[in-house]
Every structure is written in structure tokens, then in C-alpha cells.
Amino acid sequence: MIRDFPLPDLGEGLTESEIVAWRVAVGDRVELNQIIADVETAKAVVELPSPFAGVVTALHAGEGETVNVGAPLFSCDTGEGASAEPGADGPDAAAPAAPAASGSGTDEQVAEDAPGPNLVGYGAAAESGPKRRARRSALAADLVPALPAETVPQADVATAGAAPVAPATPSERPRSTPPVRKLARDLGVELAAVHGTGERGLITRADVEAAASEMQKFDGQTPETKVVGPAEGGAADVRIPIKGVRKHTAAAMVASAFTAPHVTEFLTVDVTATMDLVRSLREDRAFAGHRVTPLAVVAKAVCLAARRTPDVNARWEEASQEIVQFASVNLGIAAATERGLVVPNVKAAERMTLVELADAIGELATTAREGRTRPADLTGGTLSITNVGVFGVDAGTPILNPGEAVILAMGAVRRQPWEHRGEIALREVMTLSLSFDHRLVDGQQAASFLTDVGALLRDPARAMTMV
């Protein structure tokens, strides 16, 4: 019996997704819940599991193509008499299917060897442990052949100072994140031939770009770039397709900028006490294993200040002509990733202690960098923070996330002369930039919120009076 598998709604309200990479080919036997493709939405790369077992009879889209939700993705013969083409059965062909279960499995199950979780409410529970790793490693070995030695000469790579290229162990899947795998596919680089310079041999973006640079010396081409006329001196313009996160971010920022009347206020604060607090917590054994950062302290201050000025934790609803003040703070944290800017959010952040908030922010940042952010973490934000200080920037005028009333930018911490207790002293100083939607937040409300945040950073003990 031939069954078509339509592309499901990935839970983000999006109507299409791009096929990043197929994990199977026509004729392959797949098991229940086996990962069949990496699919990129506008915000994250998701591993798509098969909802049934059988033999793949057709792939209805190629890598790099966009598929609409509900359109057929692949077809599978699920009949008892189904058999793969000669030689198509891999080591996992006879493996029993994973038992069906509701939900998507636990984070622990997917954290060991998968860059992303199963889809919520879709497919069977993920397998975990050595069995699953062995099956996926074997599948990857079949799908990713080693790059011929003549394609990337080892001697030339070493001469250019690039990362050395060496074939991967046949039974071992090259270690990389979904964004790096996509970049490798776009640049025509076989990951099995790239030596990873990251932690525990992880293949990084720089490793892939170095390998692609060496390849260009011999063929001068990359699949995803278009060279436009050589400029003077031999350089050439490059055209990069607008898609994925960049396309979504552009559309969201344009919609926000031309819908909400933006206003930005600034406040420069002496944060010496905050930095002393951060340093003391890092040195305290009681907080070993928890990384409390200035961002976490700012996040806690924002949650406390929002309680005093609820207008900033709200949304303007044009259709109903209402202002909705949220009962909870879903705190968005802007994260710069290899795929572009994403803003996952911490649900009910106001209920968390400082340490809990620091752990949650750290987890969001890690999953965002690895391309494993869950769709649920990318929706439902009520107000956001962006840390431009990590890039050495003092202040800015951030654009609101659509549907949110404010966004706070925290600048770099600078040690500079400052008035302290009637004298000039070297203090640690930060500039806060608050952009707000002037339709529902007035200047006075924004100023009250901003000064409350500043007061908490100037004297963290003041938080005791606001709890």
C-alpha cells in the first residue's frame, strides 16, 4: 500500500518549509520514527521523523526546494510485501520499529545525538541510547560518501593555512550542527572529508568555509552563490538568496517598523554593584554549575519592573481595538546565530529566581546556536531583551518584535570616571536603550519602567523591596 506523507504544520503558523537535506533515498527502507529529512522553517531547522515504516517510493521535492504545508513530501510502500531494491537494505532494515507513544519524547532522549526534538504531537517517541546512534551513524555513512582526494588536495589545504581535510571514519557520522550541514550542502562540501576543529571534533562553520575556499581554487563555483562580473582587482560581487531566517526577520522588522510608532529612550547606569554580584555568585561554590551573567540580572530586573508598569507587557490588537495586558512575562532573548537572528523566549520568566532564569537563558542560547530551538520557544513572547554589549556596542535603537510593546537593549559595560558618593571614581557603567510602541506606552510609562530597571541594576538589593 502506497501512502503519501504531507508536510505537517510545524507549529509556527507558517505555510511552507525548505528541504535542507534528505536522510533517505528512493528504495530505502525506513522504520517508524526514523529521521527522513532536515526541514528548515523561517526560524529553525527541524528533524522530520517518518510516521510509518516501509520502503520509500518517491521523494516529491529536492534539497533546497520549498514545500507548502499539506503538500506531499515523500511516498512510502507500507505493505507487508514491500521490499527495497537490491542493496538498498542497510544495517537498520531489520531493526524493529520504535513503540508508538504520544508526544515527542523527552529532551534527554534527543540531546545525546540529535540537533533537534521531534515534532510535538507527531510521530512516535524517539529512540535513545546506543541503538539509535548506531542506526543513524550507519545511515549517515551510506548517505555521505567520502570526498575524492583529488577534489581537495591535502598539501594545498595545509599550505593555505586552512583546516586539514581528512576522510571521516566510515561508521561515524561527521559531527556538526544543522546550520553547518546546510552551509556545507550549499557550498558543495562533503562533511565526511572535513576535519572538525571544534570541541571533540565538531565541524564548525569556519571549517566548512575553509574547505569550500580550497575547492573554489579548482572549480571556482559554489551552488548557492552567483558571481556578478569580476570587479577591478579580480574581486566579484556575490548574490545570496534571501530565504530562511533572513527572509522571516526582514519581513517581521519591516512590518514592525511601519506598523508601530517607535520611540527610544536611553538611560546610563552605574552597574558596579551588579557586576560585583555577578562575580561573587561565580566564585560561590553554592552556585557551581550555574552561570549567572549580567544578562540574567537585567532579565530579572525587567521582570520585576514590568510588574510595576504592566503597560510594557502588553499587545495592541488592531482588529478588536483592545490593549491586551499579559498576566505573565514570556521574556524574549535575541540570539545571533549562524542562520540569522532568532528570539526564543523564557515562558513565565517572572516566576523564576535569578539562578533559574540564568539557567533558562543559557539553555535558550545553546539551542539557538545549535539550530535546535523548539518552535514553541519562538512564539508567544511578550517583551524582549537584546544584548548589543557583547559586540562592544554602547547603545542602539532596536526594532520591536511584532506584537510586543517594548524591547530593551543593554550596552557594553565600560569602566569610566563617574560621580560616586560625591567624588569622581572609576565605576562600571552601562547604557540601556528602551524602544517602545507609542500607541500603548506613553513616555512617562516607558520612563518609569526604564528607571526601575536602572535602579535595580544600580542597587540589586533594591529587588527585595519589589518582590
XYZ file of C-alpha atoms in Angstrom, residues 85-447:
363
model
C 15.807 -2.524 -4.226
C 18.837 -4.807 -4.219
C 21.490 -3.387 -1.980
C 19.168 -0.754 -0.523
C 18.662 -2.506 2.780
C 21.077 -1.048 5.310
C 22.054 -2.354 8.701
C 18.871 -0.921 10.141
C 16.464 -2.570 7.695
C 15.653 -5.444 10.015
C 15.575 -3.362 13.163
C 12.193 -3.349 14.919
C 10.148 -0.169 14.867
C 10.147 2.046 17.919
C 6.993 1.667 20.011
C 4.421 4.373 19.372
C 3.837 6.944 22.075
C 2.072 10.249 22.396
C 4.032 13.473 22.375
C 7.536 14.000 21.114
C 9.774 12.300 23.644
C 11.916 13.900 26.284
C 14.677 16.422 25.831
C 17.108 13.898 27.279
C 16.284 11.429 24.526
C 17.183 13.784 21.726
C 20.006 15.684 23.408
C 22.541 12.864 23.075
C 22.715 12.630 19.313
C 20.105 14.807 17.648
C 20.265 18.530 16.904
C 16.516 18.938 17.344
C 13.480 17.346 19.019
C 10.643 15.506 17.356
C 7.587 17.489 16.401
C 5.125 17.998 19.218
C 2.182 15.603 18.942
C 3.610 13.951 15.842
C 5.311 10.612 15.291
C 6.417 8.055 17.836
C 8.707 8.634 20.780
C 12.348 8.980 19.824
C 14.699 6.103 20.452
C 17.678 6.840 22.584
C 20.934 5.254 23.537
C 23.469 3.189 21.524
C 20.870 1.528 19.270
C 19.607 4.796 17.815
C 23.096 6.241 17.482
C 24.275 3.125 15.632
C 21.344 3.234 13.224
C 21.761 6.922 12.437
C 25.524 6.591 12.088
C 25.078 3.747 9.617
C 22.521 5.744 7.644
C 24.786 8.777 7.519
C 27.691 6.650 6.326
C 25.574 5.440 3.391
C 24.361 8.933 2.501
C 27.655 10.868 2.830
C 30.428 9.356 0.699
C 33.999 10.441 1.287
C 35.198 13.299 -0.912
C 37.759 12.141 -3.500
C 41.288 13.106 -2.567
C 41.856 14.916 -5.835
C 38.934 17.301 -5.129
C 40.636 18.929 -2.134
C 44.399 18.340 -2.246
C 45.711 17.887 1.293
C 49.017 19.594 0.617
C 47.379 22.723 -0.770
C 44.999 22.946 2.190
C 47.879 22.843 4.633
C 49.778 25.434 2.631
C 46.847 27.849 2.720
C 46.529 27.505 6.493
C 43.011 26.094 6.238
C 41.617 23.327 8.374
C 43.113 19.980 7.284
C 40.820 17.753 5.292
C 40.697 14.088 6.172
C 38.154 11.381 5.429
C 35.779 10.502 8.251
C 35.615 7.043 9.739
C 33.124 5.095 7.563
C 30.960 4.087 10.528
C 30.951 7.533 12.120
C 28.689 10.421 11.169
C 30.561 13.745 10.899
C 29.718 15.831 13.968
C 28.133 19.170 13.061
C 25.065 21.300 13.708
C 22.120 21.627 11.265
C 23.162 25.153 10.133
C 26.681 23.895 9.384
C 25.308 20.894 7.477
C 23.131 23.235 5.432
C 26.085 25.515 4.738
C 28.127 22.514 3.608
C 25.339 21.452 1.256
C 25.008 24.987 -0.124
C 28.747 25.214 -0.758
C 29.063 21.694 -2.138
C 31.333 20.481 0.666
C 31.199 16.851 1.815
C 31.347 16.839 5.611
C 32.887 13.368 5.605
C 36.016 14.928 4.120
C 36.264 17.844 6.560
C 38.327 17.701 9.749
C 36.482 19.385 12.613
C 38.443 21.865 14.716
C 35.684 22.426 17.281
C 35.235 20.807 20.649
C 35.515 16.998 20.427
C 35.978 17.203 16.673
C 32.838 19.249 15.939
C 32.850 20.609 12.386
C 32.380 24.380 12.541
C 31.259 26.961 10.017
C 34.890 28.072 9.609
C 35.940 24.504 8.781
C 33.327 24.266 6.021
C 34.178 27.695 4.609
C 37.879 26.803 4.566
C 37.177 23.594 2.667
C 34.907 25.456 0.236
C 37.612 28.076 -0.329
C 40.061 25.374 -1.321
C 37.541 23.786 -3.656
C 36.963 27.105 -5.405
C 40.614 27.209 -6.360
C 39.942 24.256 -8.613
C 36.392 24.688 -9.884
C 35.593 28.328 -8.982
C 31.928 27.548 -8.281
C 29.541 27.206 -5.358
C 25.911 26.107 -5.800
C 24.216 28.858 -3.806
C 26.165 31.915 -4.946
C 26.020 33.828 -8.191
C 29.124 35.722 -9.278
C 28.324 39.014 -10.992
C 31.109 40.309 -13.220
C 34.698 40.485 -11.985
C 35.454 43.831 -10.425
C 38.737 45.664 -10.664
C 41.459 43.737 -8.899
C 39.837 40.346 -9.542
C 37.091 40.567 -6.896
C 33.496 39.748 -7.792
C 30.058 40.591 -6.432
C 28.170 37.727 -4.815
C 24.389 37.296 -4.751
C 22.936 35.357 -1.810
C 19.324 34.111 -1.973
C 17.019 35.693 0.618
C 15.329 32.851 2.473
C 15.000 31.116 5.823
C 15.626 33.180 8.947
C 16.881 36.199 6.994
C 13.664 36.344 4.945
C 11.474 35.978 8.036
C 13.453 38.556 10.024
C 13.269 41.085 7.187
C 9.502 40.690 6.823
C 8.928 40.926 10.586
C 11.122 44.016 11.008
C 9.504 45.836 8.090
C 6.036 45.022 9.436
C 7.004 46.221 12.907
C 8.784 49.389 11.792
C 5.889 50.511 9.588
C 3.076 49.491 11.961
C 4.174 50.501 15.452
C 5.313 54.103 16.060
C 8.737 53.523 17.605
C 10.239 55.746 20.284
C 13.547 55.062 22.064
C 14.670 56.344 25.462
C 18.170 55.970 26.928
C 19.486 55.670 30.466
C 23.136 55.337 31.533
C 23.549 53.468 34.819
C 26.347 52.722 37.278
C 26.196 48.896 37.353
C 29.233 48.313 39.571
C 27.087 46.654 42.254
C 25.530 44.352 39.652
C 28.929 43.315 38.321
C 30.145 42.697 41.884
C 27.098 40.484 42.431
C 27.809 38.504 39.261
C 31.435 37.973 40.236
C 30.549 36.905 43.770
C 27.998 34.340 42.536
C 30.540 32.871 40.126
C 33.005 32.389 42.976
C 30.423 30.932 45.361
C 30.510 27.122 45.474
C 26.797 27.060 46.211
C 26.199 28.269 42.653
C 28.655 25.925 40.959
C 27.216 24.736 37.664
C 25.102 27.871 37.238
C 26.395 30.707 35.080
C 24.802 33.925 36.282
C 25.576 36.689 33.777
C 24.804 40.419 33.611
C 22.108 39.490 31.059
C 20.408 37.291 33.656
C 20.428 40.127 36.200
C 18.982 42.532 33.619
C 16.326 39.917 32.783
C 15.342 39.632 36.437
C 15.213 43.417 36.748
C 12.977 43.624 33.667
C 10.541 41.091 35.141
C 10.325 42.994 38.431
C 9.966 46.385 36.727
C 7.235 45.051 34.401
C 5.172 44.196 37.487
C 5.173 47.886 38.457
C 4.434 49.075 34.903
C 2.162 46.432 33.311
C 1.642 48.605 30.214
C 5.025 47.439 28.853
C 3.969 43.776 28.949
C 1.102 44.169 26.540
C -0.054 43.919 22.938
C -2.028 46.228 20.660
C -4.855 44.349 18.893
C -5.977 46.302 15.882
C -8.863 44.011 14.912
C -10.621 44.151 18.288
C -9.377 47.649 19.150
C -8.115 46.427 22.501
C -4.896 46.562 24.502
C -4.149 43.154 25.992
C -2.063 43.230 29.174
C -0.449 39.837 29.678
C -0.710 38.045 33.003
C 2.747 36.528 32.573
C 6.107 37.652 31.173
C 7.352 35.484 28.320
C 10.775 37.068 28.073
C 12.362 37.053 24.608
C 16.154 36.900 24.369
C 17.568 37.950 21.000
C 20.239 35.499 19.845
C 22.605 35.936 16.905
C 23.136 32.558 15.215
C 24.801 31.293 12.054
C 21.383 31.284 10.399
C 20.475 34.805 11.483
C 18.665 36.481 14.378
C 16.170 34.457 16.411
C 14.306 35.491 19.567
C 13.337 32.468 21.680
C 11.548 33.297 24.906
C 11.513 32.084 28.511
C 7.946 31.264 29.474
C 6.665 32.725 32.792
C 10.037 34.326 33.472
C 8.625 36.432 36.320
C 8.133 33.284 38.419
C 11.799 32.279 38.253
C 14.603 33.002 40.671
C 17.738 34.682 39.340
C 19.562 31.341 39.090
C 16.623 29.628 37.362
C 16.394 32.497 34.909
C 20.139 32.319 34.208
C 19.883 28.576 33.502
C 16.885 29.062 31.210
C 18.613 31.821 29.238
C 21.760 29.719 28.911
C 19.741 26.790 27.560
C 17.933 29.026 25.046
C 21.236 30.445 23.804
C 22.802 26.998 23.402
C 19.886 25.504 21.490
C 19.623 28.611 19.294
C 23.311 28.453 18.305
C 22.971 24.749 17.503
C 19.790 25.264 15.461
C 17.737 23.158 17.911
C 15.284 25.802 19.110
C 11.817 24.336 19.552
C 9.002 26.073 17.624
C 7.139 26.617 20.909
C 10.071 28.650 22.248
C 9.889 31.011 19.279
C 6.259 32.019 19.730
C 4.279 33.739 22.446
C 6.878 36.316 23.535
C 5.535 39.379 25.374
C 8.627 41.610 25.695
C 12.289 41.199 24.756
C 15.901 41.972 25.607
C 18.764 42.289 23.147
C 22.353 42.333 24.386
C 24.282 44.545 21.964
C 27.004 44.976 24.567
C 28.542 41.599 23.682
C 29.518 43.156 20.336
C 31.159 46.148 22.013
C 28.247 48.489 21.250
C 27.147 51.072 23.839
C 23.570 51.794 22.705
C 21.110 51.476 19.838
C 17.508 51.840 18.735
C 16.219 48.260 18.497
C 13.094 47.455 16.479
C 10.220 45.818 18.328
C 9.298 42.223 17.763
C 5.857 42.264 16.105
C 3.127 42.121 18.734
C 5.306 43.331 21.615
C 5.208 46.712 23.310
C 8.862 47.156 24.324
C 12.367 45.858 23.690
C 15.333 46.706 25.916
C 18.893 46.853 24.559
C 21.710 46.525 27.099
C 25.017 48.059 26.044
C 28.607 47.215 26.838
C 29.843 47.625 30.408
C 32.537 50.312 30.413
C 34.894 51.216 33.250
C 34.979 55.009 33.297
C 35.080 58.064 35.607
C 31.735 58.520 37.343
C 30.380 60.522 40.247
C 30.070 58.233 43.252
C 29.190 59.433 46.743
C 30.182 62.996 45.936
C 33.528 62.085 44.379
C 34.856 61.030 40.992
C 35.718 57.345 40.866
C 36.246 54.621 38.251
C 32.918 52.782 38.013
C 31.406 50.191 35.714
C 28.758 51.853 33.568
C 26.139 50.582 31.109
C 23.696 52.341 28.781
C 20.151 50.962 28.481
C 18.093 51.677 25.347
C 14.329 51.121 25.511
C 12.282 51.146 22.303
C 8.505 51.127 22.770
C 5.248 51.222 20.824
C 3.850 54.695 21.414
C 0.308 53.509 20.646
C 0.033 51.783 24.036
C 3.046 53.019 26.026
C 3.482 56.723 26.747
C 6.770 58.424 27.506
C 6.023 58.565 31.232
C 5.259 54.853 31.437
C 8.379 53.963 29.457
C 10.496 56.230 31.648
